[in-house]
PDB file of C-alpha atoms in Angstrom:
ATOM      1  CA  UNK J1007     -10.598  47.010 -53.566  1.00 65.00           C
ATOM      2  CA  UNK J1008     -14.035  46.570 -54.152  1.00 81.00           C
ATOM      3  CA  UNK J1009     -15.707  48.137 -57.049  1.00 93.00           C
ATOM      4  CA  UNK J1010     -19.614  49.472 -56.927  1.00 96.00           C
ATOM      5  CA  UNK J1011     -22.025  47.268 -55.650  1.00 96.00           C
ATOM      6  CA  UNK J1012     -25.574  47.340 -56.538  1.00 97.00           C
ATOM      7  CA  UNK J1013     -28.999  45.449 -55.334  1.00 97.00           C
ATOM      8  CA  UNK J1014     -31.189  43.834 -56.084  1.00 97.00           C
ATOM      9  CA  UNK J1015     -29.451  42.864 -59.741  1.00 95.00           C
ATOM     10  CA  UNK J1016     -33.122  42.698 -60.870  1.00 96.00           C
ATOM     11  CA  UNK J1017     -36.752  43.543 -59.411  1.00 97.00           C
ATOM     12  CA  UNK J1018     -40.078  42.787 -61.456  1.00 97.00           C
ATOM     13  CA  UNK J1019     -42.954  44.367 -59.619  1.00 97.00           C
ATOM     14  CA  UNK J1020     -45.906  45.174 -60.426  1.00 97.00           C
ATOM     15  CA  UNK J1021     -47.809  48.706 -61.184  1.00 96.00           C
ATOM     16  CA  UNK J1022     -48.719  50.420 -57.926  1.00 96.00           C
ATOM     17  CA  UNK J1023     -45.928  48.818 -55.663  1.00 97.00           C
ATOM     18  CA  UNK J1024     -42.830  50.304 -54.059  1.00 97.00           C
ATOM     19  CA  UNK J1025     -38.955  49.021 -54.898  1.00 97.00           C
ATOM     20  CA  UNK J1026     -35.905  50.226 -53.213  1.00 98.00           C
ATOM     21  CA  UNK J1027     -32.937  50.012 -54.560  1.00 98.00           C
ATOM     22  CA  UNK J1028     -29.460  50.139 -52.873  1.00 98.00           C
ATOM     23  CA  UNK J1029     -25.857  51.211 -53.974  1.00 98.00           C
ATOM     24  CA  UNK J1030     -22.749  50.557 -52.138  1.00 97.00           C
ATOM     25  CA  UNK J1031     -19.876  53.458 -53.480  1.00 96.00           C
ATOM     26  CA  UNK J1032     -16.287  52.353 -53.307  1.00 95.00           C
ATOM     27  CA  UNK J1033     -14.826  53.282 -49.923  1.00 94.00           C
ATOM     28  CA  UNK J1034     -13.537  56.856 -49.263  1.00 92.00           C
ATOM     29  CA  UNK J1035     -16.063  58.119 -51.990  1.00 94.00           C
ATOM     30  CA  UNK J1036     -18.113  61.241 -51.411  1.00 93.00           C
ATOM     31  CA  UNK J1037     -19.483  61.636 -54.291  1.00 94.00           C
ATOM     32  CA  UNK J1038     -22.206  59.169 -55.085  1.00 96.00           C
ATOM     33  CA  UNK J1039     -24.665  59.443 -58.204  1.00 96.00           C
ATOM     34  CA  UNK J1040     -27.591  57.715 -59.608  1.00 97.00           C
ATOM     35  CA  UNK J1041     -28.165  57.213 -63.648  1.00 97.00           C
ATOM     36  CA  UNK J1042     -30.921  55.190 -65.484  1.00 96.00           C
ATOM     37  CA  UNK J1043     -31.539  54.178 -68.804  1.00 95.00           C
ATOM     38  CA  UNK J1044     -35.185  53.161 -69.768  1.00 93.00           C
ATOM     39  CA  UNK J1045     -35.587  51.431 -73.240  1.00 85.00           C
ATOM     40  CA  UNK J1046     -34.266  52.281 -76.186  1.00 81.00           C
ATOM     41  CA  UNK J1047     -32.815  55.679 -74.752  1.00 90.00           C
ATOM     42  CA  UNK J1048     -29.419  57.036 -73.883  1.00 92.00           C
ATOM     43  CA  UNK J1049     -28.111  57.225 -70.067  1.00 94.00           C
ATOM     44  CA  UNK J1050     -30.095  59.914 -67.891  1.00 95.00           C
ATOM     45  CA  UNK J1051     -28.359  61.437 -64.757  1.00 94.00           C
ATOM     46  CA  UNK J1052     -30.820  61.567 -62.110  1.00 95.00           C
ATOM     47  CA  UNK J1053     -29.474  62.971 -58.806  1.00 93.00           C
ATOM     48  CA  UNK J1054     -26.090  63.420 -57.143  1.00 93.00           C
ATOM     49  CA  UNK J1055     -24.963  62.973 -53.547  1.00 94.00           C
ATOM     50  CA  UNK J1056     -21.577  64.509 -51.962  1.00 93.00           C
ATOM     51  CA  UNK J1057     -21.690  62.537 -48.558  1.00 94.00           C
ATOM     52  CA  UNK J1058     -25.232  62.975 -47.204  1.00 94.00           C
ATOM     53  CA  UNK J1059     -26.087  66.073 -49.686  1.00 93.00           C
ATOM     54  CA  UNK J1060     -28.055  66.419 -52.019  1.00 93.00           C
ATOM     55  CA  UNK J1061     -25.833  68.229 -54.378  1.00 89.00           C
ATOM     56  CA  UNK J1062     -27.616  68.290 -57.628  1.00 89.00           C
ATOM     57  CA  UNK J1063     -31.391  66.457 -58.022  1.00 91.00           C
ATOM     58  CA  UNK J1064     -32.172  68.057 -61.139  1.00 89.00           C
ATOM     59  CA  UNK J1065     -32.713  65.014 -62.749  1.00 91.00           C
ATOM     60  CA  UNK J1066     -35.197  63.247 -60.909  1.00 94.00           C
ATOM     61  CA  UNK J1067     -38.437  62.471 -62.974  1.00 91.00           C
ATOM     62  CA  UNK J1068     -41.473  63.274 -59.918  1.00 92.00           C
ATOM     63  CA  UNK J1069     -41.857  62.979 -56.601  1.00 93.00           C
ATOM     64  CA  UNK J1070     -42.758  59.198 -56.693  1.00 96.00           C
ATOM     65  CA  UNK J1071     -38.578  58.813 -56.883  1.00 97.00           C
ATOM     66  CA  UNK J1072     -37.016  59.349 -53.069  1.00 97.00           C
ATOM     67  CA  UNK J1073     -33.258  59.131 -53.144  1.00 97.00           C
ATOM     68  CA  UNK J1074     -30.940  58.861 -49.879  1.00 96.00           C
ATOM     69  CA  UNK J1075     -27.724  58.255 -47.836  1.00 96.00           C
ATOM     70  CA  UNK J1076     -28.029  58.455 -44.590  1.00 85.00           C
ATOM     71  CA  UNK J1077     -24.506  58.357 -43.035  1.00 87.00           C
ATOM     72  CA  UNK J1078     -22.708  59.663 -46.501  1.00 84.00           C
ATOM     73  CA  UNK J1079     -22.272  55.892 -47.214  1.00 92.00           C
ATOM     74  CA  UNK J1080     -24.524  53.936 -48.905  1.00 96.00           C
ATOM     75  CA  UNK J1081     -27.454  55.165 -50.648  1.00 98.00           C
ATOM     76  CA  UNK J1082     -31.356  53.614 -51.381  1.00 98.00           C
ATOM     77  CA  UNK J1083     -32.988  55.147 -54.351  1.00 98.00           C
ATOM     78  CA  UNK J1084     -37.156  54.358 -53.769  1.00 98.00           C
ATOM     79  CA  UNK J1085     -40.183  54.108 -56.261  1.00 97.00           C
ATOM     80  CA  UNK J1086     -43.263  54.876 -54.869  1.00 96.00           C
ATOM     81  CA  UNK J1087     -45.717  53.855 -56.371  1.00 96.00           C
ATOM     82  CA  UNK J1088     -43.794  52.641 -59.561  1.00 96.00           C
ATOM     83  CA  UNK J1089     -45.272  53.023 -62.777  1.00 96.00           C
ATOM     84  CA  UNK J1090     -44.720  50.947 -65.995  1.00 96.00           C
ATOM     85  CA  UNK J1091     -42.388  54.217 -67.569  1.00 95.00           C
ATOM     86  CA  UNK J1092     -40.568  53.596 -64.474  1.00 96.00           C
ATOM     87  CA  UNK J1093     -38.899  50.264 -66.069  1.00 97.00           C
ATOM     88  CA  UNK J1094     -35.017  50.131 -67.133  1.00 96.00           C
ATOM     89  CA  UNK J1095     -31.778  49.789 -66.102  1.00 96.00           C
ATOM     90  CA  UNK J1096     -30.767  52.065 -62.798  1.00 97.00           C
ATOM     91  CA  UNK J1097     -27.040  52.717 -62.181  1.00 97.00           C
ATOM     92  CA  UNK J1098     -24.790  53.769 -59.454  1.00 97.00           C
ATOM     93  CA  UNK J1099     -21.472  55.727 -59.498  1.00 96.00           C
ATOM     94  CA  UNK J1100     -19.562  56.965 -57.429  1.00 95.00           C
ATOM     95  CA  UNK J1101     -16.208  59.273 -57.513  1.00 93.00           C
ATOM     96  CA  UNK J1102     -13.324  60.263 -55.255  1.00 91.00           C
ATOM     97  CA  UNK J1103     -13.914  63.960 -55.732  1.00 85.00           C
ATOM     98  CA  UNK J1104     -16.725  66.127 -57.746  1.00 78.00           C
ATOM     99  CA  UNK J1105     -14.553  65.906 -60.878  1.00 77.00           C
ATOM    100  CA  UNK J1106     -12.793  62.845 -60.789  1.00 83.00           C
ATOM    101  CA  UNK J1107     -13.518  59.748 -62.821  1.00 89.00           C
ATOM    102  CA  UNK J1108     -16.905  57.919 -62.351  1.00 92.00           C
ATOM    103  CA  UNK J1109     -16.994  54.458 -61.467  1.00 94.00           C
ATOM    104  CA  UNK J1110     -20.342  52.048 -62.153  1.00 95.00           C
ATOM    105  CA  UNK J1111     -22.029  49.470 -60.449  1.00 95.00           C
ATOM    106  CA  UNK J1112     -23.198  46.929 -62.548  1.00 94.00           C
ATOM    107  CA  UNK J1113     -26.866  48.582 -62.139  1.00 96.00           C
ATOM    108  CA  UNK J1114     -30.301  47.221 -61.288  1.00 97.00           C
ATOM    109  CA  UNK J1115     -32.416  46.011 -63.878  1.00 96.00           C
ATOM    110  CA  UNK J1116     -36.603  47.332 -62.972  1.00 97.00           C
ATOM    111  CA  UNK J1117     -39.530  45.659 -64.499  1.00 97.00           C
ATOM    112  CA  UNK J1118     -42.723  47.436 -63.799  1.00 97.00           C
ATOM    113  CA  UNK J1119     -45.703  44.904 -64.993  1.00 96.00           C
TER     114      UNK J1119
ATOM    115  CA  UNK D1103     -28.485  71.671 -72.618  1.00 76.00           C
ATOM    116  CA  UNK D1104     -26.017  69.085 -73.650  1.00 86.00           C
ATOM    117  CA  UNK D1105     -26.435  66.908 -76.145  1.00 90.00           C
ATOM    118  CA  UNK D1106     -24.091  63.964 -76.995  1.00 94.00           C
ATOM    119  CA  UNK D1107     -24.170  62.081 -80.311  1.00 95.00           C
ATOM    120  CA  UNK D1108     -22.520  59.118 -81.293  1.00 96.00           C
ATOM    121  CA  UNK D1109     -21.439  57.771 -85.132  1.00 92.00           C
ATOM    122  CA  UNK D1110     -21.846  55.061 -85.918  1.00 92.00           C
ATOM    123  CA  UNK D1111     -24.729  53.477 -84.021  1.00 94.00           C
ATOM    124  CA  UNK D1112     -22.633  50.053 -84.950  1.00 96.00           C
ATOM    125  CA  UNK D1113     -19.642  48.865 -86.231  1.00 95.00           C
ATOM    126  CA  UNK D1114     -18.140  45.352 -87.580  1.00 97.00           C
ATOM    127  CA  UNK D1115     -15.040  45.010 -88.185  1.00 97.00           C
ATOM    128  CA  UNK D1116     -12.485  42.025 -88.613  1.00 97.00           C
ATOM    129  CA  UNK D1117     -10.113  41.441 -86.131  1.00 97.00           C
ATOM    130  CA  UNK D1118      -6.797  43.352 -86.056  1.00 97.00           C
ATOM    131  CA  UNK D1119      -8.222  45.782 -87.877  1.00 97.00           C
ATOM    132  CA  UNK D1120      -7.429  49.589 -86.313  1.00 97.00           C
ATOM    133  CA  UNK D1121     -10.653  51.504 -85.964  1.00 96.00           C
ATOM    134  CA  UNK D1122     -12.375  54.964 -84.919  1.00 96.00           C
ATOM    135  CA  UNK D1123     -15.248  55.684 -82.702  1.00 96.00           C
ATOM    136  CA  UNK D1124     -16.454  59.249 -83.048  1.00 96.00           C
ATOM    137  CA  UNK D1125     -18.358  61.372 -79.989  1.00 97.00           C
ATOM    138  CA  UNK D1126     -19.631  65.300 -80.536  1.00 96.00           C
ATOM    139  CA  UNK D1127     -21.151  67.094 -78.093  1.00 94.00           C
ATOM    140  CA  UNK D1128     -22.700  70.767 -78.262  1.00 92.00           C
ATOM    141  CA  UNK D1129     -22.132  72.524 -75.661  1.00 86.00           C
ATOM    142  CA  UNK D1130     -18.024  73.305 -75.602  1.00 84.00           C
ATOM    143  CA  UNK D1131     -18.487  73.995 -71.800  1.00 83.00           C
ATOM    144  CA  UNK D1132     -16.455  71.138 -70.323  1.00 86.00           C
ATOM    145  CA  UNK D1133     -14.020  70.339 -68.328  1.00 84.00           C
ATOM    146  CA  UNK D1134     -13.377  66.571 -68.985  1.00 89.00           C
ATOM    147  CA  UNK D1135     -14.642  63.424 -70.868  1.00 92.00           C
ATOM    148  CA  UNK D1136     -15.264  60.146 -70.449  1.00 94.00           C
ATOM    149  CA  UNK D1137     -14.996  57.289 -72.489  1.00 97.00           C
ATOM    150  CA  UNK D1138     -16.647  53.975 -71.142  1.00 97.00           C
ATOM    151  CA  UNK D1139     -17.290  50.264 -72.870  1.00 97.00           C
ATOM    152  CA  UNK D1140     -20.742  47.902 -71.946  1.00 95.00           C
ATOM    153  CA  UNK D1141     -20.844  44.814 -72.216  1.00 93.00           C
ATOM    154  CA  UNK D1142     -23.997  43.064 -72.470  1.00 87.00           C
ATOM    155  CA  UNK D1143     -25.907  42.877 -69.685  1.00 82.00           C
ATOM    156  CA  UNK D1144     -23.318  44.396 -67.419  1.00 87.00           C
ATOM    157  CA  UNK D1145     -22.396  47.815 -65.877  1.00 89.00           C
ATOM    158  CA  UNK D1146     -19.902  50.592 -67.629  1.00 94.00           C
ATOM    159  CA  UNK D1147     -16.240  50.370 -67.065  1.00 95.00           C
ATOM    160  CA  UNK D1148     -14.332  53.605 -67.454  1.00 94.00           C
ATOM    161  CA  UNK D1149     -11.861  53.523 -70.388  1.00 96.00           C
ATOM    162  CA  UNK D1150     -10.600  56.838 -70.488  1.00 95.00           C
ATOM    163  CA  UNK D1151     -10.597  60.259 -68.891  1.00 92.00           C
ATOM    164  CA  UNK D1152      -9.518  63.028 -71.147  1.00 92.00           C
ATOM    165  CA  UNK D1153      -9.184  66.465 -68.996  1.00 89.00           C
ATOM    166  CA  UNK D1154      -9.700  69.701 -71.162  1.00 87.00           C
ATOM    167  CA  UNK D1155      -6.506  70.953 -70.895  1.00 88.00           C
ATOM    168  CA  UNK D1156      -5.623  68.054 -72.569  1.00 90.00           C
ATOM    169  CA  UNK D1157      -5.913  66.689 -75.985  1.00 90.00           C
ATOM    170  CA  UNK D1158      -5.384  62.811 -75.733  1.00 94.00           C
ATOM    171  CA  UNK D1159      -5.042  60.185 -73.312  1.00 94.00           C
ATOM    172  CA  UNK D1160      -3.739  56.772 -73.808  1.00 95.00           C
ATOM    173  CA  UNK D1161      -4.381  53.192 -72.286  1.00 94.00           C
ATOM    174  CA  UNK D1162      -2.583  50.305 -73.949  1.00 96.00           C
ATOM    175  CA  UNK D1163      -4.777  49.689 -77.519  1.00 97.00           C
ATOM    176  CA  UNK D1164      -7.026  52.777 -77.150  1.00 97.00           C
ATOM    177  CA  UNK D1165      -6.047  56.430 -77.613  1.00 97.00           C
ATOM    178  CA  UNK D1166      -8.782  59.065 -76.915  1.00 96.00           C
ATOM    179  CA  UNK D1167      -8.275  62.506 -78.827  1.00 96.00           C
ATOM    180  CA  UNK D1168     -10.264  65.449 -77.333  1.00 95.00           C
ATOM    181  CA  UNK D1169     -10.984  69.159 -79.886  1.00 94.00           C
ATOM    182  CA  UNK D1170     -12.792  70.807 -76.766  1.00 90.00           C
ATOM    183  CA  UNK D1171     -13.268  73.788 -79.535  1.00 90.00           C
ATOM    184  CA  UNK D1172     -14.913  71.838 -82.130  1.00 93.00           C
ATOM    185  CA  UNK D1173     -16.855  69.909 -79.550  1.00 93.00           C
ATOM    186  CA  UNK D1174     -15.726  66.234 -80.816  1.00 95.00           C
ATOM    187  CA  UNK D1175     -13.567  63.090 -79.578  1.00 96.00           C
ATOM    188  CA  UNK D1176     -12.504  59.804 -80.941  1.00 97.00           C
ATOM    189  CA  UNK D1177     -11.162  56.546 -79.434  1.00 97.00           C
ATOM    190  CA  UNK D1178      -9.212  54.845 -81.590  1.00 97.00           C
ATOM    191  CA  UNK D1179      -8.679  51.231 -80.778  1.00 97.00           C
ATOM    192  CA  UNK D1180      -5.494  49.930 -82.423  1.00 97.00           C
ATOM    193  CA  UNK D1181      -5.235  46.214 -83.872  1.00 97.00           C
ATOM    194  CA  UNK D1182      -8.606  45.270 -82.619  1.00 97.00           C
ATOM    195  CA  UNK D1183      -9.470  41.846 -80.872  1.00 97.00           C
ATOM    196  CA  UNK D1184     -12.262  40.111 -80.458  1.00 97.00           C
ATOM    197  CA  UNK D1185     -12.835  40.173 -77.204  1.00 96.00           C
ATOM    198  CA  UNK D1186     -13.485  44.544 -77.823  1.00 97.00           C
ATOM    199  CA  UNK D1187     -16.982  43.564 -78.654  1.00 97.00           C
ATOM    200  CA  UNK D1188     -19.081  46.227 -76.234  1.00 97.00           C
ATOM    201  CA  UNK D1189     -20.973  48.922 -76.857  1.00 96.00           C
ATOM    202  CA  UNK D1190     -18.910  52.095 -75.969  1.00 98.00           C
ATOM    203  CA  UNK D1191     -20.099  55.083 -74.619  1.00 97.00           C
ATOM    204  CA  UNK D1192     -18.868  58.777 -74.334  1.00 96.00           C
ATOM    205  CA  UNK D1193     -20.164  61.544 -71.463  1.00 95.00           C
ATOM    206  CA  UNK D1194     -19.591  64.624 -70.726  1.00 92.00           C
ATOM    207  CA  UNK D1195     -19.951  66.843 -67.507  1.00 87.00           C
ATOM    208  CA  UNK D1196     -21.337  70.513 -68.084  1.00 73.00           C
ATOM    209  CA  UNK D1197     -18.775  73.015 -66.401  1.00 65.00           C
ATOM    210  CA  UNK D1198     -20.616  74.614 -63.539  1.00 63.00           C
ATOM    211  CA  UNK D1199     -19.301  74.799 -60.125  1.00 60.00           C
ATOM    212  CA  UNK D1200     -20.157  71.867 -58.036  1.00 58.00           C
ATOM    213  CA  UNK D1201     -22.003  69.740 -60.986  1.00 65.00           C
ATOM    214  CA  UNK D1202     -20.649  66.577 -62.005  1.00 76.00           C
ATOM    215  CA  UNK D1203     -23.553  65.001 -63.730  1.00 86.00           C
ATOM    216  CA  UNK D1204     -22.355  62.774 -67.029  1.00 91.00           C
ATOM    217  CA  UNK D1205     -24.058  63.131 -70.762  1.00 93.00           C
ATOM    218  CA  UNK D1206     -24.255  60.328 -72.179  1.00 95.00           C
ATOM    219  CA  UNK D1207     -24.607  59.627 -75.659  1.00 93.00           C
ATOM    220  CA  UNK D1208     -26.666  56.358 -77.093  1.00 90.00           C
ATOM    221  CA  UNK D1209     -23.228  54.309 -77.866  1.00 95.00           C
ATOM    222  CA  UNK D1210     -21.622  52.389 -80.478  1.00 97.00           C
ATOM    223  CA  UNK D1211     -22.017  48.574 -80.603  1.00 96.00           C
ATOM    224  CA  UNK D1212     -18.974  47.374 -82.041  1.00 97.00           C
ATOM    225  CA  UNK D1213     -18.383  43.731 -83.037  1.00 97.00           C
ATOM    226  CA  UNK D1214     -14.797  42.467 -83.635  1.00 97.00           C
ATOM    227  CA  UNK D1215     -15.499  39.399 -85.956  1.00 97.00           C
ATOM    228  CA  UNK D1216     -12.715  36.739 -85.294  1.00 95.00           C
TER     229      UNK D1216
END
């Protein structure tokens, strides 16, 4: 069975622009969350999906950061504009159930220039 | 607010050697924790999920203890190897209704010299 993908592996962009990133969950997962870690610091939650729902967004930085998943499947998490504290490493997870085990996608590496 | 802290930052150790990774969190509030290893460059892959009605879970080499009371865990990785070189991570979820969103603390790098 196939684990949780993530793309691009890595994005540079520069200041200004707009990234999307995408997150495949493992199949038959509701629960789908998003998790980055900028430099230096310690793993942040940032939102968390169960299907298409928003269930908890608490940790979303601003409004520049647009999370979805259309369908309850797969989800895009887009930067708009990105800044240069928007640079680090941005994981995806995704569980059976609200309190099951997490599982991680290898995560997307962002470089804001 | 939770806050998860890891000790120590790093760890060497020569191979075969038994060793302990320690995670405390402060808010007692859970219902479960996670243990995780990174390697470089790479995503998380889940080690160990302790429930809090439990107090240890095991997995081959690794035992994870859980003191929900005392708000601590350890992994203890038995007759180490050096391919256990990762950084390992704990989390914990808060225990509210509905929320499911992992503390992390900053890790321990261990390195399993051969």
């Amino acid at each position: 069975e196939a684990g949780v993908t993530q793309f691009p592996s890595h994005s540079v962009i520069e200041k200004g622009q707009t990234v999307t990133l995408r997150c495949d969950p493992i199949s038959g997962h509701d629960n789908l969350y998003w998790y980055r870690r900028v430099m230096g610091k310690e793993i942040k939650f940032l939102l968390h999906f169960v299907k298409e729902s928003k269930q908890d967004e608490s940790g979303m930085p601003n409004n520049r950061f647009l999370a979805e998943r259309t369908g309850g499947t797969y989800s895009t998490l887009k930067v708009q504009p990105a800044e240069l504290e928007d640079s680090g490493v941005y994981f995806c997870a995704s569980s059976l159930t609200t309190y099951n085990e997490q599982f991680f996608g290898p995560g997307t590496r962002l470089t804001v220039l | 607010k939770q806050e998860v802290t890891q000790i120590p930052a790093a760890l060497s150790v020569p191979e075969g050697e038994n060793l302990v990774l320690n995670c405390s969190f402060t808010d007692s509030a859970i219902y479960n924790l996670q243990w995780f290893r990174q390697d470089p460059g790479k995503g998380l892959t889940s080690l160990l999920l302790i429930q809090s009605s439990q107090r240890e879970q095991t997995s081959g080499r690794l035992n994870a203890s859980l003191d929900k009371s005392s708000g601590r865990s350890t992994l203890y990785i038995a007759a180490s190897q050096p391919g256990d070189s990762a950084t390992y991570l704990c989390a914990v979820p808060l225990d509210q209704t509905g929320a499911n969103n992992l503390f992390f603390g900053t890790g321990t790098r261990l390195t399993v010299i051969p």
